[in-house]
Structures are given as C-alpha cells and as structure tokens.
Short mmCIF file of C-alpha atoms in Angstrom, two decimals:
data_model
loop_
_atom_site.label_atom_id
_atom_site.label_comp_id
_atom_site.label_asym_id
_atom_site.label_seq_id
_atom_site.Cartn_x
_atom_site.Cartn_y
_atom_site.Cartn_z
CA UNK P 21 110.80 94.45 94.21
CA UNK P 22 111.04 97.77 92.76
CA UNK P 23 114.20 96.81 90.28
CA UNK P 24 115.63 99.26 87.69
CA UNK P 25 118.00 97.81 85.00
CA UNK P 26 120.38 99.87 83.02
CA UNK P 27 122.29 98.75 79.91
CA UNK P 28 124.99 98.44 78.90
CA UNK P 29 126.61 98.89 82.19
CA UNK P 30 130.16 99.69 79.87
CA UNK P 31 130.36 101.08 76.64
CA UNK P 32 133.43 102.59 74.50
CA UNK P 33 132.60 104.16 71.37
CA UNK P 34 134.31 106.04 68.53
CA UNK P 35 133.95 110.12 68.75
CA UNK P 36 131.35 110.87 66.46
CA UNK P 37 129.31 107.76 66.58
CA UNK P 38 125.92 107.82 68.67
CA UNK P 39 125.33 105.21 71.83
CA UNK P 40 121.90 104.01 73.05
CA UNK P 41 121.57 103.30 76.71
CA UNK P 42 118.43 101.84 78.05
CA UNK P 43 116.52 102.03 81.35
CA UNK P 44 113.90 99.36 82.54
CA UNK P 45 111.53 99.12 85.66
CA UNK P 46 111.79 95.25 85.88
CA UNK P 47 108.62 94.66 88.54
CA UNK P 48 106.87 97.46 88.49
CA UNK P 49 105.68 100.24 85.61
CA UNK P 50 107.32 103.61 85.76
CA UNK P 51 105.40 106.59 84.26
CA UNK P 52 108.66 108.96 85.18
CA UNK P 53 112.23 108.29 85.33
CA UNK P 54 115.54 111.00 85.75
CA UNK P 55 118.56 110.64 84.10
CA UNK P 56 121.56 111.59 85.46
CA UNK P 57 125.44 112.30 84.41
CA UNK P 58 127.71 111.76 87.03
CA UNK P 59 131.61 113.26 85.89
CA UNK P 60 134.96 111.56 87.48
CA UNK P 61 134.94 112.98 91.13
CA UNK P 62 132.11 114.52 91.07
CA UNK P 63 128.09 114.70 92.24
CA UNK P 64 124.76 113.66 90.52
CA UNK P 65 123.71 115.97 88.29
CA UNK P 66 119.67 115.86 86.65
CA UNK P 67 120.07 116.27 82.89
CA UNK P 68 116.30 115.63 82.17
CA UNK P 69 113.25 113.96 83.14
CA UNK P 70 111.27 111.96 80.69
CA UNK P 71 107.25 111.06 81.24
CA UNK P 72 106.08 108.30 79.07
CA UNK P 73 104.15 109.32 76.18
CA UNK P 74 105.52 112.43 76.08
CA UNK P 75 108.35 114.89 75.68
CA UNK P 76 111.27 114.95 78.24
CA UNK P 77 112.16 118.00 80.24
CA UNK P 78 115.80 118.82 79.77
CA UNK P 79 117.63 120.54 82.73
CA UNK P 80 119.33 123.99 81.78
CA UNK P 81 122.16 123.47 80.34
CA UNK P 82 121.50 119.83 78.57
CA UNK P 83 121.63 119.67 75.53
CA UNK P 84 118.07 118.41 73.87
CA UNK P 85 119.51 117.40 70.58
CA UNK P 86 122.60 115.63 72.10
CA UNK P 87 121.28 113.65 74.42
CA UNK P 88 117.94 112.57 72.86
CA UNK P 89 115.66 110.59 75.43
CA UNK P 90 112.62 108.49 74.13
CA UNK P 91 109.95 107.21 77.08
CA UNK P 92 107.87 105.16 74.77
CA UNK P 93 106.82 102.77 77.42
CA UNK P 94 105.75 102.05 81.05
CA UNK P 95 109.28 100.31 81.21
CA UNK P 96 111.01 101.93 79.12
CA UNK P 97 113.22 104.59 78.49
CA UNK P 98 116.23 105.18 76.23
CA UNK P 99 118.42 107.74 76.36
CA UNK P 100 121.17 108.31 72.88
CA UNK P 101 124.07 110.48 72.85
CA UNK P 102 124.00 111.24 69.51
CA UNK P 103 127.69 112.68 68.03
CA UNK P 104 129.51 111.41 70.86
CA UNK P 105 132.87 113.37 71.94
CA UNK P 106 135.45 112.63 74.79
CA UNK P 107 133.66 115.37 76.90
CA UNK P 108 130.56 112.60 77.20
CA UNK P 109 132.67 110.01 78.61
CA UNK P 110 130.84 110.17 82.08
CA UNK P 111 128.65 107.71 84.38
CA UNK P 112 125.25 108.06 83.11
CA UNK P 113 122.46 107.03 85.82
CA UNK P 114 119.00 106.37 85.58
CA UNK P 115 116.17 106.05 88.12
CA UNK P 116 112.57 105.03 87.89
CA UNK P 117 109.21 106.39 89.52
CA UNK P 118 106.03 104.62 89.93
CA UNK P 119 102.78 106.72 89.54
CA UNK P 120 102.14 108.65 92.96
CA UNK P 121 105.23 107.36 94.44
CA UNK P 122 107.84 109.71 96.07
CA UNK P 123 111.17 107.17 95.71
CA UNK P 124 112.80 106.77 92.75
CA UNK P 125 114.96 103.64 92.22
CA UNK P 126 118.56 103.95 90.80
CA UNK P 127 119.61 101.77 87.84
CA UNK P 128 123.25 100.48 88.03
CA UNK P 129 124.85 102.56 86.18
CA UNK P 130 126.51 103.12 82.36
CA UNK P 131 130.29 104.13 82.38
CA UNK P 132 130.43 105.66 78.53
CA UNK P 133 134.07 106.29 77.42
CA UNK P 134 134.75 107.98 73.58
CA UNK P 135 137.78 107.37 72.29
CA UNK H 13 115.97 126.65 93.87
CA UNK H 14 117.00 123.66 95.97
CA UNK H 15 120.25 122.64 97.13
CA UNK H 16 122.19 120.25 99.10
CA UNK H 17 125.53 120.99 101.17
CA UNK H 18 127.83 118.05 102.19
CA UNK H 19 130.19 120.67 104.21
CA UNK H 20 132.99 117.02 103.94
CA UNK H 21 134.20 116.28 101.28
CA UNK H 22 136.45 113.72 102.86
CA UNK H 23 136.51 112.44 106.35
CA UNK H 24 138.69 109.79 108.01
CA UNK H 25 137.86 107.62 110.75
CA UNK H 26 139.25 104.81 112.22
CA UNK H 27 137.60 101.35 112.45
CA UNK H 28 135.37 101.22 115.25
CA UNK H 29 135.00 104.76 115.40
CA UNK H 30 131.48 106.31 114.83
CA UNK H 31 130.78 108.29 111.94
CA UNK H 32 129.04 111.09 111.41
CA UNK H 33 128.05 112.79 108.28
CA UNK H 34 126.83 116.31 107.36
CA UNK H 35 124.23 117.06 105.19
CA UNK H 36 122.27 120.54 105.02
CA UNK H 37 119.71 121.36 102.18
CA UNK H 38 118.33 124.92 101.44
CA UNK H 39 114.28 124.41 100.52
CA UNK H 40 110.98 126.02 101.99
CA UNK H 41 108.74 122.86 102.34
CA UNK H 42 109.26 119.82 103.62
CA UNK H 43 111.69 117.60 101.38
CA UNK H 44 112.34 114.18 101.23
CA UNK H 45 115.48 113.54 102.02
CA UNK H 46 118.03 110.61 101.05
CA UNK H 47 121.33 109.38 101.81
CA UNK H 48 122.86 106.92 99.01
CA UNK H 49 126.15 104.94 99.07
CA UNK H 50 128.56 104.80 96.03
CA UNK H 51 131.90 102.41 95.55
CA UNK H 52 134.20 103.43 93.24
CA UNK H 53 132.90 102.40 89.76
CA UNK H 54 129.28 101.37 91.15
CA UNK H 55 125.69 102.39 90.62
CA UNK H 56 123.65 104.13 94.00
CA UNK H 57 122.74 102.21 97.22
CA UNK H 58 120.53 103.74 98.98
CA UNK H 59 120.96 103.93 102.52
CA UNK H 60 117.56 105.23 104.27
CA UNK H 61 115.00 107.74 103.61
CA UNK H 62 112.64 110.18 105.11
CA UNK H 63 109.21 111.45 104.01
CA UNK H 64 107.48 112.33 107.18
CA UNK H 65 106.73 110.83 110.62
CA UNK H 66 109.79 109.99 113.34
CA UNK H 67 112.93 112.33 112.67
CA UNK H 68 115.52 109.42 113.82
CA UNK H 69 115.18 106.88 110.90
CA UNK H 70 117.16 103.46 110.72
CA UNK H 71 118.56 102.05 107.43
CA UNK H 72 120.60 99.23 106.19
CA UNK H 73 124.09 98.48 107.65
CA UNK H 74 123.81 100.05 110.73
CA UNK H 75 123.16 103.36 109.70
CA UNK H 76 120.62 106.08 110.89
CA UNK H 77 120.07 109.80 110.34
CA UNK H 78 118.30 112.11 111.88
CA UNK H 79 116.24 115.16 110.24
CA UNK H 80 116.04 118.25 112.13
CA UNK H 81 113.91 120.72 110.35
CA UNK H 82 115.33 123.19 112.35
CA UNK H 83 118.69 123.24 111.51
CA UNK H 84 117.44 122.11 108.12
CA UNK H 85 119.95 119.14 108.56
CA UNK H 86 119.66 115.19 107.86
CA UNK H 87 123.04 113.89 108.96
CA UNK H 88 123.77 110.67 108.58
CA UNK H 89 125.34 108.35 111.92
CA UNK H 90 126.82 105.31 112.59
CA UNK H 91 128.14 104.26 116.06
CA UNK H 92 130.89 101.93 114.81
CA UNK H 93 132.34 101.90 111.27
CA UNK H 94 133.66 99.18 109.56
CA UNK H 95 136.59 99.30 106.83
CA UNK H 96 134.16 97.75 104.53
CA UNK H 97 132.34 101.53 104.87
CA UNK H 98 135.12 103.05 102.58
CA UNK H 99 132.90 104.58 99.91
CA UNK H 100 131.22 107.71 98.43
CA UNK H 101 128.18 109.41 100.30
CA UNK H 102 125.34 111.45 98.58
CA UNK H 103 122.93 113.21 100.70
CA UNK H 104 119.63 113.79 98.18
CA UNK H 105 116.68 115.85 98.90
CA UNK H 106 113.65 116.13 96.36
CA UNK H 107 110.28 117.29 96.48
CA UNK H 108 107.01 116.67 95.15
CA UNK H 109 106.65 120.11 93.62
CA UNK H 110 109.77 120.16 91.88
CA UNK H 111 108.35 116.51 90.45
CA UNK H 112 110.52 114.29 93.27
CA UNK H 113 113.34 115.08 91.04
CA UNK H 114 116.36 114.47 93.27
CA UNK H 115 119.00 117.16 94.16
CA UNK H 116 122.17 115.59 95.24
CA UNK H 117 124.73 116.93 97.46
CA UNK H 118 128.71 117.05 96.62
CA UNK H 119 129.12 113.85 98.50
CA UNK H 120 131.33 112.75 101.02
CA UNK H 121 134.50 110.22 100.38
CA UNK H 122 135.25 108.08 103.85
CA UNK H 123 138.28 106.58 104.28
CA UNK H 124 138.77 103.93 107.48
CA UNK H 125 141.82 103.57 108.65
CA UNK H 126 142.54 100.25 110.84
#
C-alpha cells in the first residue's frame, strides 16, 4: 500500500509555456501532500504544502504565482509552472500524507527541462 | 528553524566494507527522522524511519541507524556494502509541529570501489 504516483515522470517544454504535473495517492486518501524541487547536485528543498480544499502554503522564497498548486481532491494535487524558464528545469517531487499520519510517501519523480 | 547536517558529502568504501553515514539535525523536540536512497535520475527510497520506541532501527537492504538524542545524531550503518549501494543518501527529519513537513539534509554520494 501507501502508493504515490507522479506524472509525467519527463517533460520538455518551450520557455514561456506553462507545464502541469500531477500527484496521486493511489490506495489511500491524502488530505496533505509537499512538493519539492530538487536542482542538479543538490538536496530536497520544500517549496509548499498544499491541504485539500484549501490554499497551499508556499515556502519563503517560492514563488505563489509561478508555481501555482491546486489540492482539489483527497487524491489529488497538481502543481503548474506557469511561464516556464530554463531556471525551472529541476526534479520536482511530490509526497503524500494520510490524515494523522506522520510518513509521507514520495512520488517518483518529474525531471522538467525548458528549452 | 530545523536543519539537517550530512557532514559527507562523498564517501568511498570498498565492497565488503561497512558503511557508515553521518547525519546530525538541529531541533528542540523529538523529530522523526528518515534516511532515503536516491540513484541518479530516480525518485526517493526510503530506507528506515524512526518515530519513537527502540533507538537501533532495521530497514530494507541491510541497513540500520541508530538515533541518539544525545548527540542529536541518526547515522545510518551497514556492516557490509555492496557495489549495488552506489547512490545518493538523504537524511530527513520532520516534525509534527512544523506539519511533518520534511527537512532534508545535503545528502551523501557513496561510491564502492571493488
């Protein structure tokens, strides 16, 4: 159990063009998941965390507008970088949180490149 | 704030060798504390976990870690590595006050050398 599925798991886009990438709890309902941006050679870092049914909390730093993150269901949740530019090419990582549970679990992974 | 220190940032051991793996995090309460496995290009793995109970825990592959509240450490162990261990490790801590939000260290590349 307890199966998180991110996708696409690869996506090149055009600078200036937006790209969805979606995050689902498979077997179990997730009231919180993180999303993550992982640069070449570098750790995990938080850019927000999104509740369903309600607004996201954006980490300092992250851009709200940019990176627009909708948590409409319990198995749900999208994140868009809207205006993409070659300094969003990063992994992007998601990770899903049952209600009252401490664990998250990790999606696989998008690689976004803009060309 | 919290915050994780892998002190490595690469290590080299040879197969057969054991392995150890440092990971200190900076937080008042008790955290729950991770250790995930990356390969180059790939999502998280996660390794073990602790919440609470025995220090020494086990996880997959032959790994185990031990938290030491003292030293505020949870470094990660194995007695004989395997070439197939080449990868990235990520010590995370997170805690339920900061919304189990996950704070991840620098990581650790290992290389094994035959």
């Amino acid at each position: 159990g307890a199966v998180v599925s991110q996708h696409p798991s690869r996506v090149i886009c055009k600078s200036g063009t937006s790209v969805k990438i979606e995050c689902r709890s498979l077997d179990f309902q997730a009231t919180t998941m993180f999303w993550y941006r992982q640069f070449p050679k570098q750790s995990l870092m938080l850019m927000a965390t999104s509740n369903e049914g309600s607004k996201a909390t954006y980490e300092q730093g992250v851009e709200k507008d940019k990176f627009l993150i909708n948590h409409a269901s319990l198995t749900l949740s999208t994140l868009t970088v809207t205006s993409a530019h070659p300094e969003d090419s990063s992994f992007y990582i998601c990770s899903a949180r049952a209600p009252g549970q401490a664990e998250a679990f990790f999606g696989q992974g998008t690689r976004l490149t803009v060309v | 704030a919290q915050s994780v220190t892998q002190p490595d940032i690469h290590i080299t051991v040879s197969e057969g060798a054991s392995l150890e793996l440092r990971c200190n995090y900076s937080y008042g309460a008790t955290p729950y504390l991770f250790w995930y496995v990356q390969s180059p290009g790939q999502g998280l793995q996660l390794l073990l976990k602790y919440f609470s109970g025995d220090t020494l825990v086990q996880g997959i592959k032959g790994f185990e870690a031990e938290f030491k509240r003292s030293q505020s450490s949870f470094n990660l162990r194995k007695p004989s590595v395997h070439w197939s261990d080449a990868a990235e490790y990520f010590c995370a801590v997170g805690t339920m006050e900061y919304g189990n939000k996950l704070v991840f260290g620098a990581g650790t590349i290992l290389r094994v050398k035959s």
